[in-house]
CSV table of C-alpha atoms in Angstrom, one decimal:
chain,number,residue,atom,x,y,z
A,6,ASP,CA,15.2,63.9,14.1
A,7,ALA,CA,17.0,65.4,16.3
A,8,LYS,CA,21.2,66.4,15.0
A,9,THR,CA,24.4,66.2,16.6
A,10,THR,CA,27.7,67.9,15.8
A,11,GLN,CA,31.1,66.8,17.0
A,12,PRO,CA,34.7,68.1,16.1
A,13,THR,CA,36.0,66.8,12.4
A,14,SER,CA,39.3,65.4,14.4
A,15,MET,CA,41.1,65.6,17.5
A,16,ASP,CA,44.5,64.3,18.2
A,17,CYS,CA,45.7,62.5,22.3
A,18,ALA,CA,48.7,61.3,23.6
A,19,GLU,CA,48.9,57.2,24.4
A,20,GLY,CA,47.8,56.6,28.1
A,21,ARG,CA,46.2,59.7,28.7
A,22,ALA,CA,42.3,60.1,28.7
A,23,ALA,CA,40.6,61.6,25.6
A,24,ASN,CA,37.7,63.5,25.8
A,25,LEU,CA,35.0,63.5,22.9
A,26,PRO,CA,32.0,66.0,22.1
A,27,CYS,CA,28.9,65.9,21.0
A,28,ASN,CA,26.0,68.7,20.8
A,29,HIS,CA,22.0,67.6,20.9
A,30,SER,CA,20.8,70.7,21.2
A,31,THR,CA,17.3,69.3,20.1
A,32,ILE,CA,17.1,66.0,21.7
A,33,SER,CA,14.1,64.8,22.8
A,34,GLY,CA,13.0,63.6,26.5
A,35,ASN,CA,12.6,60.3,25.4
A,36,GLU,CA,16.1,60.2,23.0
A,37,TYR,CA,19.0,58.0,23.6
A,38,VAL,CA,22.9,59.1,23.0
A,39,TYR,CA,24.3,56.4,21.7
A,40,TRP,CA,28.1,56.2,20.4
A,41,TYR,CA,29.8,53.6,18.4
A,42,ARG,CA,33.0,53.7,16.4
A,43,GLN,CA,34.7,52.6,13.1
A,44,ILE,CA,38.3,51.3,12.7
A,45,HIS,CA,39.7,51.8,9.0
A,46,SER,CA,37.0,50.0,6.8
A,47,GLN,CA,35.1,48.5,9.0
A,48,GLY,CA,31.7,48.1,10.5
A,49,PRO,CA,30.2,50.5,13.3
A,50,GLN,CA,31.2,50.0,16.6
A,51,TYR,CA,28.7,50.7,19.5
A,52,ILE,CA,30.6,51.6,22.8
A,53,ILE,CA,28.3,53.3,25.7
A,54,HIS,CA,24.8,54.4,25.7
A,55,GLY,CA,22.7,56.6,28.3
A,56,LEU,CA,19.6,58.7,28.8
A,57,LYS,CA,20.5,61.3,31.3
A,58,ASN,CA,22.8,59.4,33.7
A,59,ASN,CA,26.5,58.5,32.9
A,60,GLU,CA,27.3,56.0,32.1
A,61,THR,CA,30.5,53.9,32.4
A,62,ASN,CA,31.3,49.9,30.6
A,63,GLU,CA,34.4,48.1,29.9
A,64,MET,CA,35.6,50.8,27.2
A,65,ALA,CA,34.7,53.9,28.3
A,66,SER,CA,33.0,56.2,30.4
A,67,LEU,CA,29.3,58.3,29.1
A,68,ILE,CA,28.9,62.0,30.5
A,69,ILE,CA,25.4,63.9,29.6
A,70,THR,CA,24.9,67.4,30.6
A,71,GLU,CA,22.1,68.0,33.1
A,72,ASP,CA,19.9,69.8,30.0
A,73,ARG,CA,20.9,66.9,27.8
A,74,LYS,CA,22.2,69.4,24.8
A,75,SER,CA,25.4,68.0,25.2
A,76,SER,CA,27.2,64.9,25.9
A,77,THR,CA,31.2,63.2,26.2
A,78,LEU,CA,32.3,59.9,26.0
A,79,ILE,CA,35.6,59.4,27.3
A,80,LEU,CA,38.3,57.1,26.8
A,81,PRO,CA,40.3,56.7,30.0
A,82,HIS,CA,43.6,55.3,28.7
A,83,ALA,CA,43.9,55.8,25.1
A,84,THR,CA,46.3,53.1,23.6
A,85,LEU,CA,46.6,53.5,19.2
A,86,ARG,CA,44.4,51.0,18.5
A,87,ASP,CA,41.5,53.2,19.6
A,88,THR,CA,42.4,55.3,16.8
A,89,ALA,CA,39.0,55.8,14.6
A,90,VAL,CA,36.0,57.5,13.5
A,91,TYR,CA,34.0,58.5,16.4
A,92,TYR,CA,30.1,58.3,16.4
A,93,CYS,CA,27.8,60.3,18.1
A,94,ILE,CA,24.2,59.7,17.5
A,95,VAL,CA,20.7,60.1,19.1
A,96,ARG,CA,18.3,56.8,18.9
A,97,VAL,CA,14.8,57.9,17.3
A,98,VAL,CA,12.0,55.6,18.5
A,99,ASN,CA,8.3,56.0,17.5
A,100,TYR,CA,7.1,54.5,20.6
A,101,GLY,CA,3.3,54.2,18.9
A,102,GLY,CA,4.9,53.4,15.6
A,103,ALA,CA,7.1,51.2,13.3
A,104,THR,CA,9.9,53.7,13.4
A,105,ASN,CA,13.1,52.7,14.8
A,106,LYS,CA,16.2,55.3,13.5
A,107,LEU,CA,19.8,55.0,13.8
A,108,ILE,CA,21.1,58.4,12.6
A,109,PHE,CA,24.7,58.9,12.4
A,110,GLY,CA,25.9,62.8,12.5
A,111,THR,CA,29.6,63.8,11.2
A,112,GLY,CA,32.1,61.9,13.6
A,113,THR,CA,35.2,62.3,15.1
A,114,LEU,CA,38.3,61.6,13.7
A,115,LEU,CA,40.9,60.6,17.0
A,116,ALA,CA,44.0,60.3,16.8
A,117,VAL,CA,46.1,58.4,19.3
A,118,GLN,CA,49.7,59.9,18.5
A,119,PRO,CA,52.8,57.9,20.4
B,5,ASP,CA,31.0,34.7,15.7
B,6,ALA,CA,29.3,37.0,13.8
B,7,MET,CA,26.5,37.9,14.1
B,8,VAL,CA,25.5,39.6,11.5
B,9,ILE,CA,26.4,38.8,8.3
B,10,GLN,CA,26.7,40.7,4.7
B,11,ASN,CA,27.9,38.4,1.5
B,12,PRO,CA,29.9,39.0,-0.1
B,13,ARG,CA,32.7,41.1,1.2
B,14,TYR,CA,33.1,42.3,-2.0
B,15,GLN,CA,30.8,43.5,-5.0
B,16,VAL,CA,32.1,44.2,-8.4
B,17,THR,CA,29.0,45.1,-10.9
B,18,GLN,CA,28.8,46.6,-14.9
B,19,PHE,CA,26.8,50.7,-14.8
B,20,GLY,CA,23.4,49.1,-14.8
B,21,LYS,CA,23.5,45.6,-14.3
B,22,PRO,CA,20.6,45.4,-11.8
B,23,VAL,CA,23.2,44.4,-8.1
B,24,THR,CA,21.0,42.0,-4.6
B,25,LEU,CA,23.0,42.8,-1.3
B,26,SER,CA,22.4,40.3,1.6
B,27,CYS,CA,22.4,40.4,5.2
B,28,SER,CA,21.8,38.3,7.9
B,29,GLN,CA,21.2,37.9,11.5
B,30,THR,CA,21.0,35.5,14.2
B,31,LEU,CA,20.4,37.5,16.6
B,32,ASN,CA,16.6,37.4,16.1
B,33,HIS,CA,16.0,41.0,16.1
B,34,ASN,CA,12.6,42.9,14.5
B,35,VAL,CA,14.7,45.9,13.4
B,36,MET,CA,17.0,45.3,10.4
B,37,TYR,CA,18.9,48.5,8.8
B,38,TRP,CA,20.8,49.3,5.3
B,39,TYR,CA,23.1,51.8,5.2
B,40,GLN,CA,25.2,53.6,2.1
B,41,GLN,CA,28.3,54.7,3.5
B,42,LYS,CA,30.3,56.6,0.5
B,43,SER,CA,34.3,57.7,1.3
B,44,SER,CA,34.7,59.7,4.3
B,45,GLN,CA,31.1,60.4,5.3
B,46,ALA,CA,29.2,59.3,7.6
B,47,PRO,CA,27.4,55.8,6.8
B,48,LYS,CA,23.9,57.7,5.6
B,49,LEU,CA,20.6,55.4,6.3
B,50,LEU,CA,19.2,54.4,3.5
B,51,PHE,CA,15.2,52.4,5.2
B,52,HIS,CA,14.9,50.0,8.3
B,53,TYR,CA,12.2,47.8,8.7
B,54,TYR,CA,10.5,47.3,12.3
B,55,ASP,CA,9.8,43.7,11.9
B,56,LYS,CA,7.9,44.1,8.4
B,57,ASP,CA,6.9,47.0,8.0
B,58,PHE,CA,9.2,48.7,5.8
B,59,ASN,CA,10.9,52.7,6.6
B,60,ASN,CA,11.8,54.4,3.4
B,61,GLU,CA,14.3,57.1,4.2
B,62,ALA,CA,12.5,60.2,2.1
B,63,ASP,CA,15.2,61.2,0.3
B,64,THR,CA,16.5,57.6,-0.5
B,65,PRO,CA,16.5,56.8,-4.4
B,66,ASP,CA,13.7,54.7,-6.1
B,67,ASN,CA,16.4,52.8,-7.7
B,68,PHE,CA,17.3,51.4,-4.2
B,69,GLN,CA,15.1,49.1,-2.9
B,70,SER,CA,14.5,46.4,-0.4
B,71,ARG,CA,13.0,43.3,0.6
B,72,ARG,CA,12.6,41.3,4.2
B,73,PRO,CA,11.2,37.9,3.4
B,74,ASN,CA,11.6,36.6,7.1
B,75,THR,CA,13.5,37.6,10.4
B,76,SER,CA,16.1,36.5,9.5
B,77,PHE,CA,16.8,38.0,6.7
B,78,CYS,CA,17.4,41.4,4.2
B,79,PHE,CA,18.3,42.7,1.0
B,80,LEU,CA,19.6,45.2,-1.1
B,81,ASP,CA,18.2,45.7,-4.5
B,82,ILE,CA,20.5,47.7,-7.0
B,83,ARG,CA,17.8,48.5,-9.8
B,84,SER,CA,20.3,50.3,-12.1
B,85,PRO,CA,24.0,51.0,-10.6
B,86,GLY,CA,25.1,54.0,-11.3
B,87,LEU,CA,29.1,55.2,-10.6
B,88,GLY,CA,27.6,57.4,-8.0
B,89,ASP,CA,26.0,54.7,-5.5
B,90,ALA,CA,29.8,53.1,-5.9
B,91,ALA,CA,30.2,53.1,-1.9
B,92,MET,CA,30.0,50.8,1.7
B,93,TYR,CA,26.9,49.4,2.5
B,94,LEU,CA,26.6,48.3,5.9
B,95,CYS,CA,23.7,46.3,7.2
B,96,ALA,CA,22.8,46.6,11.2
B,97,THR,CA,20.1,45.2,13.8
B,98,SER,CA,19.2,45.8,16.8
B,99,SER,CA,15.8,44.9,19.2
B,100,ARG,CA,13.3,48.1,19.7
B,101,THR,CA,15.6,49.3,23.2
B,102,THR,CA,19.2,47.7,22.5
B,103,GLU,CA,22.1,48.9,21.2
B,104,ALA,CA,22.6,48.0,16.7
B,105,PHE,CA,25.0,45.3,15.9
B,106,PHE,CA,26.5,45.9,12.1
B,107,GLY,CA,27.6,43.8,9.7
B,108,GLN,CA,30.9,44.1,8.4
B,109,GLY,CA,29.4,45.3,4.9
B,110,THR,CA,29.9,44.6,1.1
B,111,ARG,CA,32.4,47.7,-0.6
B,112,LEU,CA,30.5,48.1,-4.6
B,113,THR,CA,32.0,49.5,-7.4
B,114,VAL,CA,30.3,49.7,-10.5
B,115,VAL,CA,32.2,49.4,-13.7
C-alpha cells in the first residue's frame, strides 16, 4: 500500500492561499490521490481527488507533479472555518478483486490565523 | 440530509461488556468501512466490506468483529472492550470509484 507523508502543522493568514504538500513517492499508476479534512469531533469531509491531471472544484485545487510522487492541495482564500486537519490519502483499489481501501496518512493541522 | 448515519453518537460501555455500534447508509454504496480514531491520531482502518466480501486489516485485533446483513447496514461488534478501545469509531461508504462519505462517528467510552 502506498504511504503518504505530510507536515504535522501549518499556519496560514486569513484570506491568503493555503498550500498543503503531500509526498506519496511509492504511488502506483492506478492509484488516485484523495484529500479530506476533519474538523474537530466531526467525520472527515471529502475535498478533491485526482489521478494525473490537476483538478479544481469549488473548494480547492489539486496539483499533482508529473511523476505523481507528490501533490499540493491549494485553498485559494483561506478562512477561519478552514482550520482543520487535512489528510492526503492514496486510494488503493484492487480491480481484480474485492478490496477497495482508503488509508489515511498522518495529516496536517492547518491553523488559519485572523 | 444525512447519508451515512451512525448510532449512537456517544456510547458508554463497561469494561469487558460486549458492545455494538451501528451504521446505515442511503447511498446504496457497495463499499462500507470501519475506522478507529484515537485522540490526536489519524483514522485507522479496521476492516471494510466490498458488497458481502469482508476484508480485515492484518493488525485489527480479534476483539473487533463486523457484520453486514444487507447493503444499507453495517455493524461493529467489540466482544470484550478494554480501556484501550476507547476511541471515535467512524463508518464510511463509497462505490468502487467515488469518494467516500463519512458518518459523524460514535465516541466510545469504556468504564
